[in-house]
XYZ file of C-alpha atoms in Angstrom:
693
model
C 88.701 46.407 87.807
C 87.278 49.810 87.059
C 84.206 50.344 84.018
C 85.021 52.490 81.488
C 82.395 54.919 82.367
C 84.132 54.963 85.860
C 87.961 55.981 84.068
C 85.953 58.928 82.624
C 84.613 60.211 86.160
C 88.393 60.213 86.783
C 89.399 62.314 84.139
C 86.936 64.469 84.525
C 87.713 65.041 87.736
C 87.876 68.705 88.735
C 90.547 69.553 90.822
C 90.524 69.221 94.621
C 91.268 72.382 96.953
C 93.776 72.733 98.764
C 92.885 70.197 102.346
C 93.738 71.525 105.970
C 97.034 69.145 106.645
C 97.900 70.977 102.969
C 97.426 74.159 104.510
C 98.730 73.515 108.061
C 102.035 72.186 106.630
C 103.076 74.783 104.943
C 103.093 76.765 108.207
C 104.612 73.742 109.973
C 107.426 73.730 107.613
C 108.427 77.151 107.592
C 107.291 77.742 111.380
C 110.280 74.421 111.558
C 112.920 75.743 109.387
C 113.750 78.819 111.125
C 113.008 77.500 114.438
C 116.336 74.741 112.813
C 118.182 78.412 112.391
C 117.500 80.075 115.450
C 118.884 76.416 116.875
C 121.639 77.124 114.506
C 122.328 80.881 115.980
C 121.766 79.755 119.696
C 124.348 77.205 119.963
C 126.873 79.612 118.040
C 125.358 82.355 119.747
C 126.421 80.704 123.774
C 130.045 80.131 123.397
C 130.398 83.555 121.171
C 128.840 85.701 124.055
C 130.861 84.079 126.698
C 134.089 83.556 124.182
C 133.984 88.036 123.196
C 134.218 89.010 126.843
C 136.800 85.909 128.284
C 137.830 88.359 130.862
C 134.376 89.001 133.078
C 135.040 84.851 133.740
C 138.004 84.671 136.159
C 139.575 81.003 135.021
C 138.596 81.997 131.722
C 140.876 85.271 131.252
C 143.782 83.901 133.041
C 143.079 81.513 129.747
C 142.570 83.770 127.230
C 144.215 87.435 128.687
C 143.923 90.725 126.506
C 146.076 91.573 123.508
C 147.167 87.632 123.864
C 147.645 85.516 120.033
C 145.652 82.766 121.557
C 142.252 84.859 122.050
C 142.825 86.247 118.806
C 142.901 82.704 117.376
C 140.160 82.376 119.258
C 137.678 85.805 118.187
C 138.767 83.885 114.306
C 136.969 81.130 114.587
C 134.149 83.261 116.246
C 134.175 85.125 113.115
C 133.822 82.793 110.759
C 131.414 80.903 113.021
C 129.286 83.953 113.329
C 130.135 84.205 109.119
C 128.183 81.273 108.765
C 125.191 82.224 110.998
C 125.235 85.050 108.833
C 124.960 83.242 105.644
C 122.805 80.126 107.180
C 120.176 81.766 109.640
C 120.589 85.341 108.920
C 119.964 84.952 105.038
C 116.613 85.491 104.451
C 117.577 89.499 105.708
C 120.175 89.643 104.025
C 118.903 88.482 100.217
C 115.337 90.983 101.503
C 117.446 93.658 101.766
C 119.678 92.899 98.459
C 115.775 92.971 96.557
C 114.699 95.682 98.169
C 117.590 97.888 97.135
C 117.167 96.495 93.741
C 114.031 98.524 93.781
C 115.561 101.296 95.300
C 113.936 100.326 98.364
C 114.921 99.968 102.044
C 112.532 97.930 104.650
C 113.588 95.715 108.141
C 115.536 93.121 106.282
C 117.929 96.403 105.246
C 117.941 97.523 108.794
C 118.876 93.248 110.201
C 121.318 93.274 107.669
C 123.171 96.598 108.033
C 123.216 96.187 111.916
C 124.189 92.728 112.051
C 126.730 92.788 108.625
C 128.430 96.001 109.980
C 129.166 94.631 113.521
C 130.417 91.513 111.684
C 132.727 93.930 108.931
C 133.673 95.581 112.625
C 134.696 93.714 114.419
C 137.353 91.082 111.396
C 138.774 94.540 110.468
C 139.366 94.935 114.519
C 140.589 91.598 113.945
C 142.266 91.217 111.058
C 144.405 94.982 110.982
C 144.391 96.173 114.790
C 147.138 98.531 113.947
C 144.399 100.712 111.571
C 142.721 102.108 115.324
C 144.797 104.723 117.102
C 143.535 103.402 120.727
C 143.348 99.203 121.335
C 140.722 98.980 122.702
C 138.649 99.830 119.806
C 140.179 96.564 118.508
C 137.439 94.851 119.980
C 134.685 92.311 118.035
C 131.381 92.121 118.179
C 130.787 89.024 116.794
C 128.258 88.087 120.031
C 126.008 91.552 118.680
C 125.611 89.272 114.778
C 125.371 86.102 116.179
C 122.493 87.126 119.324
C 120.871 90.064 116.887
C 120.261 87.227 114.579
C 119.514 84.115 116.746
C 116.558 87.301 118.111
C 114.864 88.074 114.802
C 114.466 84.988 113.515
C 112.509 83.352 116.582
C 110.608 86.340 116.876
C 109.800 85.784 112.781
C 109.181 81.626 113.967
C 106.402 83.138 116.175
C 104.974 85.212 113.829
C 105.190 82.258 111.691
C 103.734 80.152 114.114
C 100.437 83.188 114.781
C 99.876 83.647 111.879
C 99.096 79.575 111.146
C 96.708 79.903 113.969
C 95.074 83.399 113.279
C 94.563 81.310 109.646
C 92.849 78.595 111.630
C 89.391 79.239 110.934
C 90.282 78.121 107.106
C 91.563 75.454 108.281
C 88.461 74.533 109.809
C 86.884 75.080 106.455
C 88.658 73.215 104.764
C 88.904 70.513 107.288
C 84.774 70.027 106.949
C 85.028 68.364 103.622
C 84.401 65.576 103.185
C 86.993 63.081 101.811
C 84.530 60.479 99.880
C 81.087 60.076 99.007
C 78.477 57.534 97.233
C 77.131 57.494 94.435
C 75.328 55.841 92.347
C 76.402 54.694 88.931
C 75.603 51.929 86.743
C 72.580 50.867 88.761
C 75.288 50.191 91.804
C 76.209 52.691 94.507
C 80.089 53.117 95.066
C 82.290 55.143 96.795
C 84.625 57.465 94.932
C 86.972 59.891 96.332
C 85.518 63.239 96.812
C 86.940 64.283 93.955
C 85.894 62.009 91.719
C 82.385 63.514 91.916
C 81.056 65.186 88.961
C 77.773 67.886 88.266
C 75.013 65.491 87.635
C 75.563 62.614 89.979
C 73.039 61.007 91.994
C 74.843 60.769 95.875
C 73.702 58.290 98.474
C 74.039 60.398 102.382
C 73.219 57.922 105.203
C 72.777 59.587 108.663
C 75.732 61.050 110.386
C 77.099 61.544 107.071
C 78.430 64.975 105.937
C 77.121 65.852 102.368
C 79.945 65.353 99.878
C 79.101 68.052 97.579
C 75.966 70.683 96.463
C 73.583 69.652 95.132
C 69.173 69.553 95.444
C 67.653 66.031 97.385
C 65.700 64.411 94.661
C 64.322 61.665 97.294
C 64.224 60.958 100.974
C 64.165 63.437 103.914
C 66.008 64.365 107.105
C 67.109 67.059 109.336
C 70.962 68.793 107.971
C 72.822 71.107 110.914
C 74.629 73.707 108.544
C 75.634 75.438 111.518
C 79.777 74.790 110.021
C 78.851 77.406 107.040
C 75.902 79.331 108.471
C 76.180 79.282 112.097
C 72.647 78.311 112.742
C 72.620 75.709 115.271
C 69.167 74.600 114.776
C 69.442 71.534 112.327
C 66.977 72.254 108.893
C 64.624 70.259 107.627
C 65.572 68.611 103.762
C 63.072 67.216 101.250
C 62.634 66.864 97.279
C 63.489 70.494 95.840
C 65.183 71.740 98.504
C 69.346 72.624 98.758
C 72.306 70.754 100.135
C 75.926 72.254 100.908
C 78.531 70.559 100.417
C 80.536 69.580 104.098
C 77.113 70.129 106.078
C 76.037 67.060 108.515
C 73.491 64.753 108.138
C 71.912 63.633 111.416
C 68.327 61.806 110.700
C 67.179 60.327 107.653
C 68.858 58.870 104.562
C 68.424 60.705 100.893
C 69.490 60.803 97.670
C 70.077 64.340 95.948
C 71.860 64.745 92.366
C 74.922 67.107 92.265
C 75.168 70.438 91.483
C 78.303 72.298 92.500
C 81.544 69.967 92.725
C 85.211 71.227 92.970
C 86.212 74.223 93.286
C 82.531 75.419 92.468
C 81.195 74.634 95.567
C 79.973 76.828 98.460
C 83.022 75.586 100.889
C 86.182 76.197 98.490
C 82.920 80.244 97.192
C 83.571 80.720 101.122
C 87.628 79.551 101.320
C 88.488 81.598 98.301
C 86.927 85.192 100.030
C 88.493 84.247 103.058
C 90.835 83.997 101.191
C 91.482 86.974 99.623
C 89.887 89.413 102.421
C 92.755 88.282 104.433
C 95.466 88.744 101.894
C 93.306 92.233 101.167
C 94.820 95.998 103.268
C 92.299 97.936 104.995
C 92.551 101.747 104.734
C 95.035 102.670 107.204
C 97.647 99.762 106.131
C 97.990 101.996 103.384
C 99.039 104.946 105.614
C 100.851 102.118 107.910
C 102.985 101.573 104.612
C 103.612 104.700 103.499
C 104.864 106.071 106.827
C 107.177 102.693 106.676
C 108.113 103.468 103.133
C 109.517 106.594 104.517
C 110.646 105.142 108.618
C 113.637 102.877 107.217
C 115.822 105.725 105.258
C 114.787 107.874 107.875
C 116.670 105.302 110.658
C 119.475 104.711 108.108
C 119.922 108.809 108.647
C 119.503 108.847 112.010
C 121.903 105.668 112.681
C 124.892 107.441 110.368
C 123.894 110.842 112.499
C 124.125 109.309 115.962
C 127.577 107.336 114.675
C 129.187 110.898 113.689
C 127.584 112.846 116.776
C 128.911 109.494 119.065
C 132.326 109.737 116.985
C 132.768 113.811 117.405
C 131.600 113.949 120.995
C 131.263 110.725 122.608
C 133.767 109.394 125.500
C 136.396 106.787 124.854
C 136.611 104.731 122.755
C 134.513 106.558 120.554
C 134.628 104.999 117.503
C 133.541 101.478 119.555
C 130.738 103.781 121.214
C 129.251 105.420 117.380
C 129.176 101.681 116.764
C 127.290 100.410 119.299
C 125.037 103.609 118.579
C 124.729 103.054 115.004
C 124.258 99.423 115.220
C 121.855 99.744 118.052
C 119.626 101.984 116.653
C 119.276 100.355 113.234
C 118.556 97.039 115.391
C 115.689 98.269 117.544
C 113.816 100.518 114.580
C 113.360 97.286 112.972
C 109.691 97.866 111.836
C 108.461 93.599 112.296
C 105.783 95.099 114.890
C 104.681 97.949 112.734
C 103.777 95.350 110.007
C 102.807 93.011 111.785
C 100.138 94.838 113.483
C 96.999 95.148 110.759
C 97.548 91.706 109.130
C 97.362 89.890 112.099
C 94.587 91.198 113.445
C 92.884 91.296 109.743
C 93.634 87.750 108.820
C 92.082 86.434 112.878
C 89.274 88.428 112.559
C 88.480 87.852 109.506
C 88.772 84.390 109.895
C 86.179 84.563 113.170
C 83.325 85.885 110.875
C 83.565 83.054 108.266
C 83.223 80.427 111.504
C 79.977 82.795 112.398
C 78.729 82.433 108.311
C 79.459 86.415 107.909
C 81.654 86.541 104.398
C 83.703 89.960 104.507
C 84.962 90.321 101.190
C 88.033 93.202 101.660
C 90.211 94.516 104.115
C 87.833 97.476 103.172
C 84.933 96.279 103.866
C 86.204 95.685 107.573
C 86.736 98.708 108.183
C 84.376 100.808 107.016
C 81.593 98.098 108.683
C 83.261 99.138 111.221
C 81.909 102.783 111.504
C 78.658 102.434 110.052
C 75.796 104.292 111.647
C 73.187 103.546 109.466
C 71.659 100.924 107.959
C 68.867 99.969 105.280
C 66.974 97.216 105.204
C 65.252 96.075 102.496
C 61.908 94.480 103.733
C 60.954 91.482 101.644
C 62.621 88.546 102.063
C 65.733 90.053 104.765
C 63.404 91.273 107.348
C 60.162 88.797 106.029
C 60.700 85.636 104.306
C 60.248 86.757 101.338
C 57.035 84.276 101.039
C 52.952 84.862 101.332
C 51.561 82.510 104.160
C 48.045 82.605 105.224
C 47.818 84.682 108.953
C 44.090 85.131 109.449
C 41.153 83.519 109.244
C 37.777 86.304 109.673
C 34.647 83.439 109.184
C 31.210 85.085 109.574
C 28.147 82.352 108.750
C 30.032 79.408 108.312
C 32.774 77.242 109.528
C 36.484 78.397 109.555
C 37.619 75.370 108.101
C 34.824 75.255 105.446
C 35.744 78.930 104.487
C 39.093 78.000 104.376
C 37.785 75.224 102.013
C 35.667 77.132 99.251
C 38.408 80.087 99.532
C 41.378 77.620 98.376
C 39.567 75.100 95.608
C 39.050 78.376 94.177
C 42.699 79.582 94.324
C 44.031 76.784 93.642
C 43.358 77.200 89.833
C 44.896 80.993 89.907
C 48.478 82.249 89.435
C 48.855 84.844 91.907
C 51.194 84.737 94.603
C 48.698 84.846 97.227
C 46.792 81.913 95.807
C 49.519 79.797 96.714
C 49.823 81.080 100.283
C 46.029 80.331 100.842
C 46.084 76.591 99.075
C 48.836 76.110 101.372
C 47.276 77.185 104.450
C 44.431 74.297 103.748
C 46.770 71.354 103.491
C 48.383 71.950 106.642
C 45.111 72.179 107.815
C 44.454 68.509 105.749
C 41.495 70.021 103.835
C 40.468 68.109 100.882
C 39.538 70.118 98.462
C 36.198 70.284 96.482
C 36.807 70.175 92.431
C 35.476 74.072 91.059
C 33.645 74.847 87.738
C 33.491 78.114 85.590
C 36.349 79.282 87.720
C 37.004 83.260 85.881
C 40.305 85.599 86.421
C 38.631 89.347 87.237
C 41.418 91.632 86.603
C 42.221 93.962 89.297
C 38.955 92.227 91.553
C 39.884 88.934 92.241
C 38.665 85.210 91.405
C 35.375 83.299 90.720
C 34.609 79.740 90.615
C 31.323 77.689 91.222
C 32.564 74.835 93.864
C 29.896 72.168 94.972
C 27.254 73.782 93.014
C 27.345 77.254 94.935
C 29.264 80.407 94.054
C 32.001 81.195 95.951
C 33.911 84.852 95.218
C 37.112 85.395 97.151
C 39.067 89.675 96.054
C 38.578 92.630 97.121
C 36.150 95.344 98.046
C 35.292 96.774 94.588
C 35.034 92.642 93.359
C 31.974 92.462 96.066
C 30.551 95.684 95.388
C 30.426 94.938 91.305
C 28.750 91.306 92.613
C 26.054 93.732 94.712
C 27.443 91.554 98.067
C 27.261 93.812 101.284
C 30.345 93.440 103.341
C 29.663 96.315 106.105
C 29.783 93.734 108.780
C 33.147 92.518 107.642
C 35.064 96.499 107.019
C 36.439 96.615 110.653
C 37.791 93.614 110.259
C 39.064 94.359 106.905
C 40.627 97.455 108.494
C 42.541 95.990 111.568
C 44.068 93.822 109.493
C 44.888 96.162 106.898
C 46.407 97.792 109.487
C 48.707 95.322 110.059
C 50.299 95.189 107.706
C 48.470 92.199 105.732
C 46.326 91.925 102.700
C 42.919 90.868 103.611
C 40.578 89.481 100.702
C 36.562 89.298 100.919
C 34.725 86.129 100.299
C 31.343 85.517 99.280
C 29.107 82.633 99.120
C 25.932 82.384 97.630
C 26.036 85.970 97.220
C 26.526 86.480 100.922
C 29.902 87.984 103.198
C 31.724 84.927 104.318
C 34.327 86.116 105.851
C 38.128 86.895 105.436
C 41.142 85.863 104.583
C 44.255 87.520 105.021
C 47.644 86.729 103.735
C 51.351 87.906 104.453
C 54.926 88.534 104.151
C 55.594 87.540 107.605
C 58.257 88.944 109.423
C 61.611 86.954 110.610
C 61.318 85.157 114.003
C 64.705 87.058 114.862
C 64.434 90.298 112.757
C 62.782 92.128 116.035
C 65.558 91.316 118.014
C 68.447 91.645 114.987
C 66.916 95.481 114.750
C 66.482 96.041 118.548
C 70.297 94.888 119.108
C 71.423 97.571 116.136
C 69.514 99.926 117.490
C 71.329 99.562 120.799
C 74.596 99.942 119.294
C 73.406 103.072 117.757
C 72.627 102.718 114.954
C 70.120 104.564 112.723
C 67.857 101.240 111.025
C 65.394 102.442 108.095
C 63.111 99.839 105.975
C 63.274 99.806 102.729
C 60.469 97.955 100.290
C 57.882 98.760 97.281
C 55.244 98.214 99.242
C 52.141 100.921 100.028
C 52.358 103.138 102.577
C 49.881 101.387 105.403
C 51.792 98.009 104.952
C 54.944 99.459 105.308
C 54.256 101.497 108.584
C 52.865 98.179 110.155
C 56.099 96.480 109.053
C 57.675 98.712 110.847
C 55.667 99.332 113.631
C 56.178 95.427 114.154
C 59.583 95.334 113.773
C 60.250 98.817 115.453
C 62.221 100.807 112.864
C 61.339 104.274 113.130
C 62.514 105.235 109.359
C 60.297 104.110 106.904
C 60.710 104.230 102.152
C 58.297 103.138 101.091
C 56.539 102.499 97.301
C 60.231 102.395 96.356
C 60.382 101.286 92.310
C 63.383 99.115 92.153
C 65.528 101.430 90.258
C 64.999 103.848 92.985
C 66.029 102.378 95.498
C 70.237 103.109 95.242
C 68.595 107.016 94.602
C 67.240 106.576 98.358
C 70.841 105.215 99.980
C 72.514 107.764 98.451
C 70.290 110.401 100.205
C 71.197 109.266 103.359
C 75.021 109.358 102.352
C 74.004 113.467 101.211
C 73.332 113.262 105.026
C 76.519 112.334 106.015
C 75.655 109.211 107.213
C 77.911 105.817 106.404
C 75.601 103.796 105.005
C 75.149 100.052 105.068
C 72.335 98.019 102.547
C 70.663 94.874 103.555
C 69.274 93.107 100.873
C 68.401 89.873 98.699
C 67.678 90.486 95.375
C 68.584 91.401 92.019
C 66.659 94.449 92.471
C 69.295 95.069 95.427
C 72.211 95.026 93.753
C 71.828 98.862 92.167
C 71.503 99.864 96.096
C 74.174 97.712 97.544
C 76.751 98.888 95.293
C 75.867 102.557 96.330
C 76.006 101.014 100.091
C 79.342 102.034 102.257
C 79.163 98.644 102.850
C 76.416 96.144 101.273
C 75.303 93.150 103.283
C 73.708 90.323 100.804
C 71.190 87.340 102.335
C 73.207 84.318 101.589
C 70.135 82.589 100.645
C 69.314 85.525 97.684
C 70.459 85.432 93.981
C 74.047 84.891 93.338
C 73.562 89.041 91.458
C 72.551 90.184 95.176
C 75.864 88.029 96.468
C 78.391 89.415 93.833
C 77.539 92.734 94.750
C 78.047 92.723 98.140
C 80.574 93.197 100.602
C 79.450 91.190 103.386
C 77.443 87.759 102.728
C 75.278 86.961 105.430
C 75.114 82.857 104.805
C 72.759 82.112 107.617
C 70.092 84.415 105.793
C 69.630 85.868 109.219
C 69.445 89.383 110.175
C 71.413 88.522 113.547
C 74.595 88.663 111.037
C 74.132 92.655 110.075
C 74.554 92.402 113.840
C 77.635 89.508 114.020
C 79.347 91.355 111.098
C 79.714 95.019 112.885
C 80.572 93.526 116.387
C 83.306 91.233 114.863
C 84.208 94.734 112.332
C 84.804 96.584 115.446
C 86.979 94.032 117.769
C 89.013 93.581 114.736
C 89.835 97.466 114.008
C 89.830 98.524 118.041
C 92.574 95.571 117.674
C 94.338 97.097 115.284
C 94.393 100.596 116.308
C 95.779 98.919 119.613
C 98.524 97.398 118.365
C 99.867 100.050 115.315
C 99.845 102.588 119.028
C 101.829 99.973 120.946
C 103.761 99.366 117.726
C 104.493 103.205 117.155
C 104.750 103.995 121.071
C 107.461 100.826 121.089
C 109.430 103.288 118.356
C 109.018 106.844 119.379
C 110.519 105.667 122.746
C 113.294 102.906 121.735
C 115.225 105.245 118.782
C 115.990 108.120 121.091
C 117.445 105.576 123.921
C 119.490 103.309 120.867
C 120.451 106.882 119.714
C 121.805 107.741 123.764
C 119.386 110.366 125.576
C 120.016 108.740 128.792
C 123.716 108.128 128.356
C 124.468 111.696 129.669
C 121.975 111.545 132.565
C 122.163 107.751 134.134
C 125.403 106.882 132.140
C 123.019 103.970 130.185
C 123.746 103.285 125.905
C 121.630 99.980 124.962
C 123.601 97.735 123.869
C 122.832 95.838 119.872
C 121.956 92.789 122.109
C 119.276 94.700 124.818
C 117.487 96.501 121.349
C 117.175 92.896 119.549
C 115.183 91.668 122.792
C 113.534 94.930 122.961
C 112.602 94.184 118.952
C 111.823 90.256 119.334
C 109.547 91.222 122.890
C 107.333 94.326 120.615
C 106.500 91.855 117.675
C 105.564 89.190 120.271
C 103.776 91.609 122.154
C 101.021 92.576 118.674
C 101.025 89.165 118.149
C 99.826 88.126 121.296
C 97.219 90.818 120.675
C 96.347 89.882 117.643
C 95.374 86.367 119.089
C 93.346 87.112 121.690
C 90.755 87.773 119.085
C 90.863 84.488 118.239
C 88.888 84.277 122.444
C 86.317 86.541 120.582
C 82.477 85.334 120.707
C 79.439 87.350 119.478
C 76.561 88.068 121.956
C 73.788 86.754 121.974
C 71.013 87.756 119.613
């Protein structure tokens, strides 16, 4: 029996995101519906084709001779069967054409509906009133055209739906990552509840090998969490009290408890799915051009079909009306812009999905296309190239052991609130040093700190502090210069009035920053570094990571102006940052890349989010965008080439030279083949893999 508190939980449960099964089910239902229509049309299409030309078959031709009442009766049945095919298998074409007509537009449905409808109407008139035709050869029926063309086009649509489902596989994979249940602590009892029943504030228990159900913060225990399914990073990340965990990631070895902070549609996974869906539903700029072209293309084809009909009726061989109808119908069918309409969306859907699989969230089609054209990338230093967290890097002892120097320096800094102080204290803790108590602590603004430790006066700060206290540090000057040239922040230490050494702290470079910057330069992209640090520190970091262009001592409010300067040089600029003060620059850039570990403001202002927080994501984002746009151009080139070649052939330009006139059946087959070609090429992107950086 459920307790009252459990009932409240169920009542307040957040709406559960769509499951992978539901996503896949919609696609499969649509595919099965189209395949039923295909089988119905195909089952009628085969006998219809045979009975349309019975004289080709010796026995059948004797039984159904030309002009016989028996043949006309068979054609009446064929006409009714063809009408059933148009009403059931081809219903979407006629309803789509009607909707377009109501908005004074024309589309692919218009062409198919007119083509198959005209073939059926012509056949029915020829069958019902043959006396209207001056030549009995004109009173032929083309019910096979209506039926077979409908069958082929529906089959093409079914294949498109199936391929589109495969293209959205990335979303289904993401949704499928989510755990189905969670173990929560309520009323001092551990309960397994459906994931939709978890609410913010719940204490959640995670055991080894289990998926983390929702986002939260570890409060007890420790483990290593495999976040590769979200970030693309293969190495498990250590987690302990205070660390954030992401729903759908996999706990590996230890057990821990965490406090749920984001549930339901607020989890990182749900937001990722939503971003990917929005991006896949958007359009790249090149698609808008295609839409404009298509808007003129369909009416133009209809005019060409009418023109072809008139020319063949006036100047074509006998029976002129029959040839004119064939040319008109064939032109309408072969020009159906299915391939043109699918060329961009199929590639975009697959490309955005591949980005998501690799921890790259591309917000829109615009962002994807512009990313493929970037020729300059600006990297914020702190938190992007570097970890954004000062660490102890060097100790230069003079007159006492290194551990003693660090122990005394850390004891003094433990009472300080300066960011660099925490790095020194953390360095001492890593060496398991016991810190002595401190007396008479004093912070000297702009200079450093002083205190009395174990009965000795200890100073830690810059040269001005040493000069003020009369401490000679000349022997350490060369080491100080060396450390400063390396981009580190060295501090003098003095004990009992004598120089005791140097303690250096730095914001260290991320492990993969150098390789990522090298990879960007290898593909012809200029890399610049933007920072508020002094020129000496900035240039030292730039030398270390291989950046040639440095923008240093830039105030937060001036970062966007620096981006604009590069844009005025004619460059397409990408900006990579992670802080609140990076948001204006991210917005100003042609493409803004937000480090996923950064602030929500930066992520919201960006066009591309790198979930892993690694600069390798920039390389991957550019690579996947280039691959996607290359695929789009291949598809569009193929689609335009198909229509450019197919239309003249359908209009009969080959007939005077080789006596060949394309039939509506061949036109439908060619149109379906062009769509399958586009689908197959777009699905090649599914095999795309990023290169190792």
